[in-house]
PDB file of C-alpha atoms in Angstrom:
ATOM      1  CA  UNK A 116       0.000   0.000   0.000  1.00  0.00           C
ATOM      2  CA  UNK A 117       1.225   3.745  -1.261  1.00  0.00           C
ATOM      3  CA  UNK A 118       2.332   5.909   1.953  1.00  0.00           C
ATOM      4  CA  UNK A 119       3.867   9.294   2.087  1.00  0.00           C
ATOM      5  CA  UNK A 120       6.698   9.236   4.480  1.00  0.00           C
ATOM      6  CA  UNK A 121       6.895  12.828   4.368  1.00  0.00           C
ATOM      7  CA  UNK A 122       4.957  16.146   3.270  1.00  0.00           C
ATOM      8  CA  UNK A 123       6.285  18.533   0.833  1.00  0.00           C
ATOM      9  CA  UNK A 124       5.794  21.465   3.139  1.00  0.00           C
ATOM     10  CA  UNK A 125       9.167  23.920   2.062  1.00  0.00           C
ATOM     11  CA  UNK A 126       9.426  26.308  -0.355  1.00  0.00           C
ATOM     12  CA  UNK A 127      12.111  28.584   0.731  1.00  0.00           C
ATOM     13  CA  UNK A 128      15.594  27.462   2.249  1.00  0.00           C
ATOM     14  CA  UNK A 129      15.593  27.208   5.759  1.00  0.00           C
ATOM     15  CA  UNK A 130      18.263  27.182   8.626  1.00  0.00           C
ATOM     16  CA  UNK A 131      19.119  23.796   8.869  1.00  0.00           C
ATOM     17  CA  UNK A 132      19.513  23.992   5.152  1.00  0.00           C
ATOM     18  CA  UNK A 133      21.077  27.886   5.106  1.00  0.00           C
ATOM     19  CA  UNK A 134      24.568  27.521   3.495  1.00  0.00           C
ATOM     20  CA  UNK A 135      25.347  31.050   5.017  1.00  0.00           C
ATOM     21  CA  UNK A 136      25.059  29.886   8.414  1.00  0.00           C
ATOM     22  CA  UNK A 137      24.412  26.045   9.300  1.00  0.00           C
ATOM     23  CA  UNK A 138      26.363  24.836   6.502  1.00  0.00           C
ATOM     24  CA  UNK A 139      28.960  27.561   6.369  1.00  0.00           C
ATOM     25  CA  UNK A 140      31.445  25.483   6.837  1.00  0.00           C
ATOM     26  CA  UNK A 141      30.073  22.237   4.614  1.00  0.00           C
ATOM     27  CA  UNK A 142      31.996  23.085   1.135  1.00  0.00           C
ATOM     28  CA  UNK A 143      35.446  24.634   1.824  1.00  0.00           C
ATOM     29  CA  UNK A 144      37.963  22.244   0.548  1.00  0.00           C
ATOM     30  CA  UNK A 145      35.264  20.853  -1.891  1.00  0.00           C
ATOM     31  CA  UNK A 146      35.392  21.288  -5.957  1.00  0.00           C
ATOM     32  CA  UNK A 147      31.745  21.983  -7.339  1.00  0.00           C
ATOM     33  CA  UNK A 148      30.488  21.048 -10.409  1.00  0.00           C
ATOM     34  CA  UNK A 149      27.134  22.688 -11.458  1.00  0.00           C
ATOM     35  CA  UNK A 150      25.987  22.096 -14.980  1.00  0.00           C
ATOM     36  CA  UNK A 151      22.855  24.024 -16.334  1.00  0.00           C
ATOM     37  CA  UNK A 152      24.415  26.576 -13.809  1.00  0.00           C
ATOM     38  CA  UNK A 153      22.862  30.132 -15.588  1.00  0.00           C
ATOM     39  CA  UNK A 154      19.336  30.208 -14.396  1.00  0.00           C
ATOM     40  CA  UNK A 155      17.262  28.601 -12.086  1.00  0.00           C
ATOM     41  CA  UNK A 156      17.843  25.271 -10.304  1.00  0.00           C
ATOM     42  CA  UNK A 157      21.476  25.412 -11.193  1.00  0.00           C
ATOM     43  CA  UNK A 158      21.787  28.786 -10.509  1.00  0.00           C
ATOM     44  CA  UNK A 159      20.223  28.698  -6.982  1.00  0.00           C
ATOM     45  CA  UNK A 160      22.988  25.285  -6.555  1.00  0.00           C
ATOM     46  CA  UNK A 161      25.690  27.104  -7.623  1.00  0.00           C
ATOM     47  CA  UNK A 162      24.996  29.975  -5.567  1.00  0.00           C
ATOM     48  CA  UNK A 163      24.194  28.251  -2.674  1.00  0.00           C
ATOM     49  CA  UNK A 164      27.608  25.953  -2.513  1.00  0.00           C
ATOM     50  CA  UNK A 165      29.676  29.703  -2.863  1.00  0.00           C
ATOM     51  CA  UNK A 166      27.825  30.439  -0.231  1.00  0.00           C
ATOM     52  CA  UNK A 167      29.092  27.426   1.656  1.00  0.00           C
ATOM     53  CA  UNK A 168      32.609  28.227   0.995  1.00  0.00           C
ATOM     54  CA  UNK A 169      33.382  25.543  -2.224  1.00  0.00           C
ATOM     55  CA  UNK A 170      37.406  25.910  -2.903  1.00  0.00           C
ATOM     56  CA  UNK A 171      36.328  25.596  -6.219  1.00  0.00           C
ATOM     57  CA  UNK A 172      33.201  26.174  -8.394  1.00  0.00           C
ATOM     58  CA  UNK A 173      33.077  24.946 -12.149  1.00  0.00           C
ATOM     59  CA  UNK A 174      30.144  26.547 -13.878  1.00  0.00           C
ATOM     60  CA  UNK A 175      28.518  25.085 -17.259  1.00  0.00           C
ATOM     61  CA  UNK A 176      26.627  27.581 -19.029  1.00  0.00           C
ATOM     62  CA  UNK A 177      26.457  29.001 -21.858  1.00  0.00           C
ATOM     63  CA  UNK A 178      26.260  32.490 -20.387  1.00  0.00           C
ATOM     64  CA  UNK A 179      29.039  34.584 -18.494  1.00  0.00           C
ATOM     65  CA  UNK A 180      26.490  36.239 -16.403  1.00  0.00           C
ATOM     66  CA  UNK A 181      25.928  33.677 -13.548  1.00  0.00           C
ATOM     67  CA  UNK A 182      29.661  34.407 -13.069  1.00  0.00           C
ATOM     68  CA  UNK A 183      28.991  37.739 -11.976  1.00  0.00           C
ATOM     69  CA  UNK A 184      25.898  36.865 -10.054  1.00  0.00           C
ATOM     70  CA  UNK A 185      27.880  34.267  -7.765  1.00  0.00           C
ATOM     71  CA  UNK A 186      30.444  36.864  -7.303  1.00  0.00           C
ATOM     72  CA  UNK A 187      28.044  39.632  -5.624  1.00  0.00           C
ATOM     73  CA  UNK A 188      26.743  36.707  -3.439  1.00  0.00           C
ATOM     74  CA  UNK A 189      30.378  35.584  -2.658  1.00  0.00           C
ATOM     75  CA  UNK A 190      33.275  38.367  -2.960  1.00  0.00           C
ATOM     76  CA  UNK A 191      35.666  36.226  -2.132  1.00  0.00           C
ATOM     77  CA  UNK A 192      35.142  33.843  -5.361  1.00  0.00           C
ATOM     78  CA  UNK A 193      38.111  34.322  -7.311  1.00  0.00           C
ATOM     79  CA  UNK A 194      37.628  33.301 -11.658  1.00  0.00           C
ATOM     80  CA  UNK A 195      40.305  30.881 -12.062  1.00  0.00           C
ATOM     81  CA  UNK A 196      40.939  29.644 -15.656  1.00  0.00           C
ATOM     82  CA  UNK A 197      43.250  26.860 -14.647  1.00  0.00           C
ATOM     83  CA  UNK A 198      40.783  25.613 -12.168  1.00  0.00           C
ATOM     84  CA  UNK A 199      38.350  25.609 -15.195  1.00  0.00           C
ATOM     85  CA  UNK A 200      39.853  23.751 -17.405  1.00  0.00           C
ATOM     86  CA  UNK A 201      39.829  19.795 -15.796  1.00  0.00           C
ATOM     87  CA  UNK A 202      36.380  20.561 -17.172  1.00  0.00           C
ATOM     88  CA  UNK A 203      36.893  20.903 -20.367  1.00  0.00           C
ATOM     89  CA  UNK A 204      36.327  16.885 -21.374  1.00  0.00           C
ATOM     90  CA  UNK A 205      33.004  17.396 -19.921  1.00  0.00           C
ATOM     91  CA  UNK A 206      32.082  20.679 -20.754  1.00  0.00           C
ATOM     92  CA  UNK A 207      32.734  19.184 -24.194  1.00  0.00           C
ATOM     93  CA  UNK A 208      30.079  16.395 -23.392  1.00  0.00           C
ATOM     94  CA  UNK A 209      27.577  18.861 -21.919  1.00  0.00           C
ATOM     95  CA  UNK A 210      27.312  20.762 -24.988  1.00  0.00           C
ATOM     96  CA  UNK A 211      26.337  18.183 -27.304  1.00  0.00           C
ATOM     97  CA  UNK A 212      23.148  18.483 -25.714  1.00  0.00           C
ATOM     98  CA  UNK A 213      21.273  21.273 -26.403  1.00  0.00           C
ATOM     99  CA  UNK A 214      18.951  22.122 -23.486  1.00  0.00           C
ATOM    100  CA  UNK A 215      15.370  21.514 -23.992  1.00  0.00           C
ATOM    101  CA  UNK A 216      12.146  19.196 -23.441  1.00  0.00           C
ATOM    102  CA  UNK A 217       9.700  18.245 -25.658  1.00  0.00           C
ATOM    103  CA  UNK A 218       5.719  19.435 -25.870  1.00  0.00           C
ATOM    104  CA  UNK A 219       3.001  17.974 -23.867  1.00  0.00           C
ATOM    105  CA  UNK A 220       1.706  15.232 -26.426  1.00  0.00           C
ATOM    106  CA  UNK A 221       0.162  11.754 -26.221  1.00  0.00           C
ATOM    107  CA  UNK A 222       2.796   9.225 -27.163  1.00  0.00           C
ATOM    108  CA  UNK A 223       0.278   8.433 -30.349  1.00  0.00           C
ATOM    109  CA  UNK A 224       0.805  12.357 -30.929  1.00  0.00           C
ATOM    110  CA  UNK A 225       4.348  13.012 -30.103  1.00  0.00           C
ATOM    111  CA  UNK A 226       6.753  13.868 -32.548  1.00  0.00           C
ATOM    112  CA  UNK A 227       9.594  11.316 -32.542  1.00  0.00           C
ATOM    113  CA  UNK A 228      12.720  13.838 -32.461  1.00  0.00           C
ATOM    114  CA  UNK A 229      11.570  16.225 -29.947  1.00  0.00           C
ATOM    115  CA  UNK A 230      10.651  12.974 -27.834  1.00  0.00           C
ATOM    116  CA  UNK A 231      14.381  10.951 -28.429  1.00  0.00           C
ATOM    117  CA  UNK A 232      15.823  14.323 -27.492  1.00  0.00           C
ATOM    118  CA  UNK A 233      13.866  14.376 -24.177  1.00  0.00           C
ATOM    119  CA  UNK A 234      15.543  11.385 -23.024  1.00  0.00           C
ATOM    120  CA  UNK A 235      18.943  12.436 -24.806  1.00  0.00           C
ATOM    121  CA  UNK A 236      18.878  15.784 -22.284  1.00  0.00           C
ATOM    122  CA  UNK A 237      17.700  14.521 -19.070  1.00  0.00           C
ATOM    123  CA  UNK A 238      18.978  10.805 -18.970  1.00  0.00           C
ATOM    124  CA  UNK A 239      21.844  10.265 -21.521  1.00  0.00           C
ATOM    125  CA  UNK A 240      23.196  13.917 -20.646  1.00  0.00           C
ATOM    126  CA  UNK A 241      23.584  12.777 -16.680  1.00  0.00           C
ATOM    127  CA  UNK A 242      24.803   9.322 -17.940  1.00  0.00           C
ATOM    128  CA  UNK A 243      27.934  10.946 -19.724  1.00  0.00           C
ATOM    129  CA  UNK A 244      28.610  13.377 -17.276  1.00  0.00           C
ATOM    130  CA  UNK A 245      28.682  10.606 -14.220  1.00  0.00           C
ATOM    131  CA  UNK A 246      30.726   8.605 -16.871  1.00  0.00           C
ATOM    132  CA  UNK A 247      33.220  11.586 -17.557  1.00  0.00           C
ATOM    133  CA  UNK A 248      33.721  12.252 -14.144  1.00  0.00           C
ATOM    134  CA  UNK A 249      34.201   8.546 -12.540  1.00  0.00           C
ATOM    135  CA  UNK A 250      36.315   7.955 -15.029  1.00  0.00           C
ATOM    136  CA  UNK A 251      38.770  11.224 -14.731  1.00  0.00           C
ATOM    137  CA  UNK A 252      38.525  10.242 -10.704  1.00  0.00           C
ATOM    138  CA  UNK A 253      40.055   6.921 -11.714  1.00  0.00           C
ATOM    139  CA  UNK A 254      42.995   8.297 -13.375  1.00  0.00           C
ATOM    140  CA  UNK A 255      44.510   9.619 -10.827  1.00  0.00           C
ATOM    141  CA  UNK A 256      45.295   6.606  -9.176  1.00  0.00           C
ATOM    142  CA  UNK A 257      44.669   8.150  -5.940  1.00  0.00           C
ATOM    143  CA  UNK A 258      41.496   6.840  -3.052  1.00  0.00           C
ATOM    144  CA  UNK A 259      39.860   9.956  -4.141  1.00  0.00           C
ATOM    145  CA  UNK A 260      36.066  10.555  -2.880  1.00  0.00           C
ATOM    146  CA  UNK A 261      33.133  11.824  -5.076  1.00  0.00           C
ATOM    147  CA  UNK A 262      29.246  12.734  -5.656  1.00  0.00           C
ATOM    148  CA  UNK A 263      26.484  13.316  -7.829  1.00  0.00           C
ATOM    149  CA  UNK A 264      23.587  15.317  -7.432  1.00  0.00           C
ATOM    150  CA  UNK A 265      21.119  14.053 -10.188  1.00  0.00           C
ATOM    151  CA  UNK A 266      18.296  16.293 -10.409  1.00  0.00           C
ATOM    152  CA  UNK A 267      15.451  14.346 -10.971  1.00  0.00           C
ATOM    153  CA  UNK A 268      11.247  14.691 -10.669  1.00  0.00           C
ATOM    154  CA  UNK A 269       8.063  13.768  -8.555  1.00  0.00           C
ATOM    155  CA  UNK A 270       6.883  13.466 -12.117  1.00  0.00           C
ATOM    156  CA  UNK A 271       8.583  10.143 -12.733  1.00  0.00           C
ATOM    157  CA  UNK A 272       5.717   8.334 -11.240  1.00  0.00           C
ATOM    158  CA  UNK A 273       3.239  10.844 -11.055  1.00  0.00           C
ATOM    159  CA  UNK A 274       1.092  10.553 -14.153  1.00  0.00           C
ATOM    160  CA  UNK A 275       0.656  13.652 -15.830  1.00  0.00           C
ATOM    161  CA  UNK A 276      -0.979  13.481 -19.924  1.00  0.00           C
ATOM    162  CA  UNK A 277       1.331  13.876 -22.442  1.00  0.00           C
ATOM    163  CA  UNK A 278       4.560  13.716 -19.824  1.00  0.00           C
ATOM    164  CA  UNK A 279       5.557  10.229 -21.098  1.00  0.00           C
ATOM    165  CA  UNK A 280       9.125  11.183 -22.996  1.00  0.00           C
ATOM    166  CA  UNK A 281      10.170  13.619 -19.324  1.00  0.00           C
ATOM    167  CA  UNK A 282       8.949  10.730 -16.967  1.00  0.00           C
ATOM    168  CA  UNK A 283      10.682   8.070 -19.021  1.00  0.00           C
ATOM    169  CA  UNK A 284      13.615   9.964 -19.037  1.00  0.00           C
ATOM    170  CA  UNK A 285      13.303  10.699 -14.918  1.00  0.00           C
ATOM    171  CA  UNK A 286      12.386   7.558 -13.482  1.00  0.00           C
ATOM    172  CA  UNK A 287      15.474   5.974 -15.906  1.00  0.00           C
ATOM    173  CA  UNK A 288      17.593   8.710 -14.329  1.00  0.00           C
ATOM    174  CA  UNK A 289      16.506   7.420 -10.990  1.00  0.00           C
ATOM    175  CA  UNK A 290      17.327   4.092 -11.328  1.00  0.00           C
ATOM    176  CA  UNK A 291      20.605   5.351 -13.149  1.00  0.00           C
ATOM    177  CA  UNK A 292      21.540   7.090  -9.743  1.00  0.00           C
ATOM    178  CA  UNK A 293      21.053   4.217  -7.337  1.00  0.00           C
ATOM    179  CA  UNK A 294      24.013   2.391 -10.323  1.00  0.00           C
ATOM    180  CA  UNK A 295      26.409   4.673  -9.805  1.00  0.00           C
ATOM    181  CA  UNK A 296      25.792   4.818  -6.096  1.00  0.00           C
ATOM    182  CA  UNK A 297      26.543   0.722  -5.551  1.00  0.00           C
ATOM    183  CA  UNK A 298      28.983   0.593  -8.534  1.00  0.00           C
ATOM    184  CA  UNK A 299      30.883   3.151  -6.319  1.00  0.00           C
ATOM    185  CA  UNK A 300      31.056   1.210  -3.347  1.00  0.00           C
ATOM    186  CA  UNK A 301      31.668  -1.677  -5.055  1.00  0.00           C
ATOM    187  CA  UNK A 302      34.742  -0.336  -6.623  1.00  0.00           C
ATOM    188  CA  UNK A 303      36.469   1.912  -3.682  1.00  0.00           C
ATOM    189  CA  UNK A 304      36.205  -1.301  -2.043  1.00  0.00           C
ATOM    190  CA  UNK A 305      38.006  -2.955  -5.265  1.00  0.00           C
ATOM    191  CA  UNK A 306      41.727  -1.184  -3.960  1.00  0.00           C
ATOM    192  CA  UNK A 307      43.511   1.443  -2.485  1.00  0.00           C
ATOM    193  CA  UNK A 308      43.849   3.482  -5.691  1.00  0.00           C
ATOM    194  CA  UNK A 309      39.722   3.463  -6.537  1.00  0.00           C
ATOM    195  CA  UNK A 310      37.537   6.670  -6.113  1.00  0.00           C
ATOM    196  CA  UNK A 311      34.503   5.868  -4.213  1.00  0.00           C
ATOM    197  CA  UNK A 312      32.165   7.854  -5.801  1.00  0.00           C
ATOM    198  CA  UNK A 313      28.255   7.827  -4.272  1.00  0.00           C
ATOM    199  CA  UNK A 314      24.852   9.426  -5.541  1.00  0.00           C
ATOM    200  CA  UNK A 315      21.631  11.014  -5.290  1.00  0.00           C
ATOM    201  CA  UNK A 316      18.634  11.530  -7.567  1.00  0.00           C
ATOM    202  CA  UNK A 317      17.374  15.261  -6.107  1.00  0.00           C
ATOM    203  CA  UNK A 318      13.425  16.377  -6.931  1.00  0.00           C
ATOM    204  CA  UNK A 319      14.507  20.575  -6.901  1.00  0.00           C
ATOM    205  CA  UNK A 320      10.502  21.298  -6.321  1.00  0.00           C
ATOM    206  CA  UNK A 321       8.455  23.032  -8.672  1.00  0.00           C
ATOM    207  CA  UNK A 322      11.082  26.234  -9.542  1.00  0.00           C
ATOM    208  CA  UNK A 323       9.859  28.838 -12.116  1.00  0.00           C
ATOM    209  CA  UNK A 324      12.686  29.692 -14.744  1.00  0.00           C
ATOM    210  CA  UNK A 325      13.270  31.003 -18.126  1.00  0.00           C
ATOM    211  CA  UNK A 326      13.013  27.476 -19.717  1.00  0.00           C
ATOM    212  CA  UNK A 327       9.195  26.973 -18.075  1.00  0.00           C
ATOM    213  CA  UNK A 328       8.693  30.668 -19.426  1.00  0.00           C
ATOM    214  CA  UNK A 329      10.008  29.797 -22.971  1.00  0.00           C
ATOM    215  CA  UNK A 330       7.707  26.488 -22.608  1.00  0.00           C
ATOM    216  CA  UNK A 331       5.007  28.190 -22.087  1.00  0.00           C
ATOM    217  CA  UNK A 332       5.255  31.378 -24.734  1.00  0.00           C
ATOM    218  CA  UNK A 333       5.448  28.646 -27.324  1.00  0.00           C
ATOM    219  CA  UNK A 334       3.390  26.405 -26.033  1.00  0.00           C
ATOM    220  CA  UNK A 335       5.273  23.550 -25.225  1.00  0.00           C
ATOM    221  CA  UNK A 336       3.708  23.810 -21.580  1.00  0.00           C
ATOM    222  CA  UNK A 337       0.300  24.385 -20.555  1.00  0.00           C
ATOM    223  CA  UNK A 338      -0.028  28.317 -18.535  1.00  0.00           C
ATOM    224  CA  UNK A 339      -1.444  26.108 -15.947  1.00  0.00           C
ATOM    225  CA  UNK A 340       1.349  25.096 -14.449  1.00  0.00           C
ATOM    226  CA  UNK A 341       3.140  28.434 -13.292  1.00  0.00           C
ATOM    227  CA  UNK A 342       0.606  29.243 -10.473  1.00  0.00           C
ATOM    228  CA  UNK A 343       1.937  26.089  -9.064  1.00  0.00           C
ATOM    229  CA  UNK A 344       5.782  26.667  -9.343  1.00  0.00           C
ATOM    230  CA  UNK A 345       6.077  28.397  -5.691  1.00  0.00           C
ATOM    231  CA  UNK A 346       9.602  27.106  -5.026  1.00  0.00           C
ATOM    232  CA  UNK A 347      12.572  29.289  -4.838  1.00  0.00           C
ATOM    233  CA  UNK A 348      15.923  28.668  -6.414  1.00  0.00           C
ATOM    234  CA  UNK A 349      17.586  28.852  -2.763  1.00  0.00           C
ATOM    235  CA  UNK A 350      15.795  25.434  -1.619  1.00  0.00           C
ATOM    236  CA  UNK A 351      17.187  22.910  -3.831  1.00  0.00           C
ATOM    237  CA  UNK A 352      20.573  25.077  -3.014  1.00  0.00           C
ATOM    238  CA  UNK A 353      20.291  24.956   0.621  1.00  0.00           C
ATOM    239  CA  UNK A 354      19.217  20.850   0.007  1.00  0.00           C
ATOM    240  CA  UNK A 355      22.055  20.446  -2.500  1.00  0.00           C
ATOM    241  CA  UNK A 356      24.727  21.317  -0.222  1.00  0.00           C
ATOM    242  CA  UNK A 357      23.062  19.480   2.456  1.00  0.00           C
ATOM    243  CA  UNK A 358      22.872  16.427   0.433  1.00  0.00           C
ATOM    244  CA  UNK A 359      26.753  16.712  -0.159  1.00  0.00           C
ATOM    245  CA  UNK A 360      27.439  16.484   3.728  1.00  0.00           C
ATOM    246  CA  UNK A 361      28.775  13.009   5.486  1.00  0.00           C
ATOM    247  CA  UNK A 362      25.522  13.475   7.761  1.00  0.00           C
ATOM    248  CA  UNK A 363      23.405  12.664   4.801  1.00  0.00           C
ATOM    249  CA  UNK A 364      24.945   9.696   3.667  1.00  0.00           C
ATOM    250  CA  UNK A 365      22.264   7.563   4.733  1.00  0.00           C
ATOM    251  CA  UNK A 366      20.148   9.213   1.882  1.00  0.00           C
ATOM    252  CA  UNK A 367      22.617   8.016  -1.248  1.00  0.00           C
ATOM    253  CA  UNK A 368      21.294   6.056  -4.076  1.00  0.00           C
ATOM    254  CA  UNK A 369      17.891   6.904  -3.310  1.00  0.00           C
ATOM    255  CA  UNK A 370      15.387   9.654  -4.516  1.00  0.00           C
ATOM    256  CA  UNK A 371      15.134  12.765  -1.874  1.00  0.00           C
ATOM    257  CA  UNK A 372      12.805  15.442  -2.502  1.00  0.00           C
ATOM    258  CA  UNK A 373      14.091  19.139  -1.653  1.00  0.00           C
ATOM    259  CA  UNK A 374      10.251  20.255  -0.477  1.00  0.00           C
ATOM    260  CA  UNK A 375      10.507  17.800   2.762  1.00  0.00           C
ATOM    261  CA  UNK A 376      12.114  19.262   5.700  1.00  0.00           C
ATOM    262  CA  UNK A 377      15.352  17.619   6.002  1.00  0.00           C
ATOM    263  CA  UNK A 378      16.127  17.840   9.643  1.00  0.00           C
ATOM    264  CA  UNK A 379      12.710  16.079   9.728  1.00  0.00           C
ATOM    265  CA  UNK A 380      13.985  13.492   7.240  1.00  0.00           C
ATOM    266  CA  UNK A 381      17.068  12.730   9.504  1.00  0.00           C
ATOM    267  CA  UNK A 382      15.198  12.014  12.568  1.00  0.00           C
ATOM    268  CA  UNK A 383      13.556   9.132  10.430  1.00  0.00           C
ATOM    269  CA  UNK A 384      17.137   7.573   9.252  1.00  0.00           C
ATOM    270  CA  UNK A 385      16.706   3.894  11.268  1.00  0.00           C
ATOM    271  CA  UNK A 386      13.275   3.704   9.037  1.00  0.00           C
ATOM    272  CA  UNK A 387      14.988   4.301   6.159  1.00  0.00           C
ATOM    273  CA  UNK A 388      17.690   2.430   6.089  1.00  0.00           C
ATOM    274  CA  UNK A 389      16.108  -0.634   7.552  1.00  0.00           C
ATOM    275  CA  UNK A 390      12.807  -0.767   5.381  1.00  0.00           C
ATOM    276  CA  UNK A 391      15.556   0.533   2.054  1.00  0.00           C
ATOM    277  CA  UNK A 392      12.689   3.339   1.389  1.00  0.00           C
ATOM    278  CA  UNK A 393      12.876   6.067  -0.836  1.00  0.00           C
ATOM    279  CA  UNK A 394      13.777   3.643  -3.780  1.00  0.00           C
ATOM    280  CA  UNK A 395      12.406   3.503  -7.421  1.00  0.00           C
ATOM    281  CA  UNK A 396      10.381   0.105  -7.331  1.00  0.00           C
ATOM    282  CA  UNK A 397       7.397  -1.656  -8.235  1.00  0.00           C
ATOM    283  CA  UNK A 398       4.547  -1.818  -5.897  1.00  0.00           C
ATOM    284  CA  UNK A 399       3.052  -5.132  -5.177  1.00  0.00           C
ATOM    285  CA  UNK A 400       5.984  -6.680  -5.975  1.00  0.00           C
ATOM    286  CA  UNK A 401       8.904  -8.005  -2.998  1.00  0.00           C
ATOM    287  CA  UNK A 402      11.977  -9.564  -5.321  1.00  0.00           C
TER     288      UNK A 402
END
């Protein structure tokens, strides 16, 4: 039987979330990868971990301005073009897919390219990033650790009409998340010179931006849905970095949605660990 183990009751971050003051101190030391990083969801990430003090932040957009944005909310962000350019194999992946997502349309109704490139954005584009990255990690030769943020949907199993090619693409990035999680345990405990290298599939909340605004000028997304984007940028931030903390290992390889209150979510660890909740499965079926 379906149960909600918690309610999505934030919309805003909040202080046990606040990178400027509980998690001051959670990124310095820490290189930060935010891809998608000029407006909205990636934008509130990336301003959010400078606000935690990352050592280094690695921004992929195809705009300079978030630059400048991250630099009024963090003075002391210095733009590094060595730092930068470890990126560049992956910066090189990123842009082979051009950010977008196709119209609401009845499979029976869709058209075939914008539905293929769907999938290509929001599954295969995490796929080659994670696959960029573990692999760079390995050659070093060195026990290094790492992590993914995936950001993911409450649409992947919500049905919504004419979704199919986002929710396909969501709930295969979900499952793709909980892989790279055990394949990176798996494999730091292969030797001394493997990166252990863990995951999370993030739900941001329902964030207005200037792709839901393009959506819905040409149509692509009913007008219906921006009444019920109330979620600011800052709360998948705030979640983000909290996510990226040792106290919220207990959450990795499973889906975590940046509305619940995660102080509340901690104080229901034992549950989760020992009933292995907040997984992508079947219901009705116990394999």
């Amino acid at each position: 039987m379906a149960f909600a183990l918690l309610k999505p009751i934030k919309h805003d971050v909040y202080p046990f979330i606040d990178p400027a003051q509980n998690l001051k101190e959670a990124a310095p030391g820490k290189t930060v990868l935010v891809t998608g990083a000029g407006t909205g969801i990636g934008r509130g990430i990336a301003t959010s971990f400078a606000q935690a003090g990352a050592s280094c932040l690695i921004l992929a957009a195809r705009r300079t301005e978030p630059w400048k944005r991250l630099k009024q909310a963090s003075p002391n962000l210095r733009q590094n073009a060595k730092s930068l350019s470890p990126a560049a194999l992956m910066s090189r992946t990123l842009h082979r897919w051009k950010r977008s997502i196709s119209g609401f349309a009845a499979v029976a109704d869709s058209d075939p390219e914008s539905w293929c490139r769907t999938v290509d954005v929001d599954l295969k584009g995490p796929y080659y990033v994670a696959r960029t990255y573990i692999r760079a990690l390995r050659s070093t030769g060195k026990k290094l650790r790492g992590f993914i943020i995936n950001v993911t949907s409450n649409n992947a199993w919500r049905y919504i009409s004419g979704l199919s090619s986002y929710a396909a693409a969501k709930i295969g990035l979900n499952a793709l998340s909980e892989y790279i999680d055990k394949e990176g345990v798996a494999e730091a405990a292969s030797g001394d010179d493997r990166p252990e290298v863990r995951c999370v599939a993030m739900h941001p909340g329902g964030v207005y931006s200037e792709m839901v605004e393009r959506g819905v000028a040409a149509g692509d997304m009913p007008e219906a849905i921006v009444p019920l984007l109330i979620d600011q940028p800052a709360l998948p931030g705030g979640t983000a970095v909290y996510l990226s903390t040792e106290r919220a290992e207990f959450l990795y390889g499973r889906f975590v949605s940046a509305t619940w209150d995660m102080e509340e979510l901690e104080n229901l660890k034992e549950r989760v660990v020992k009933e292995d909740l907040l997984r992508s499965r079947v219901l009705g079926v116990n394999v």
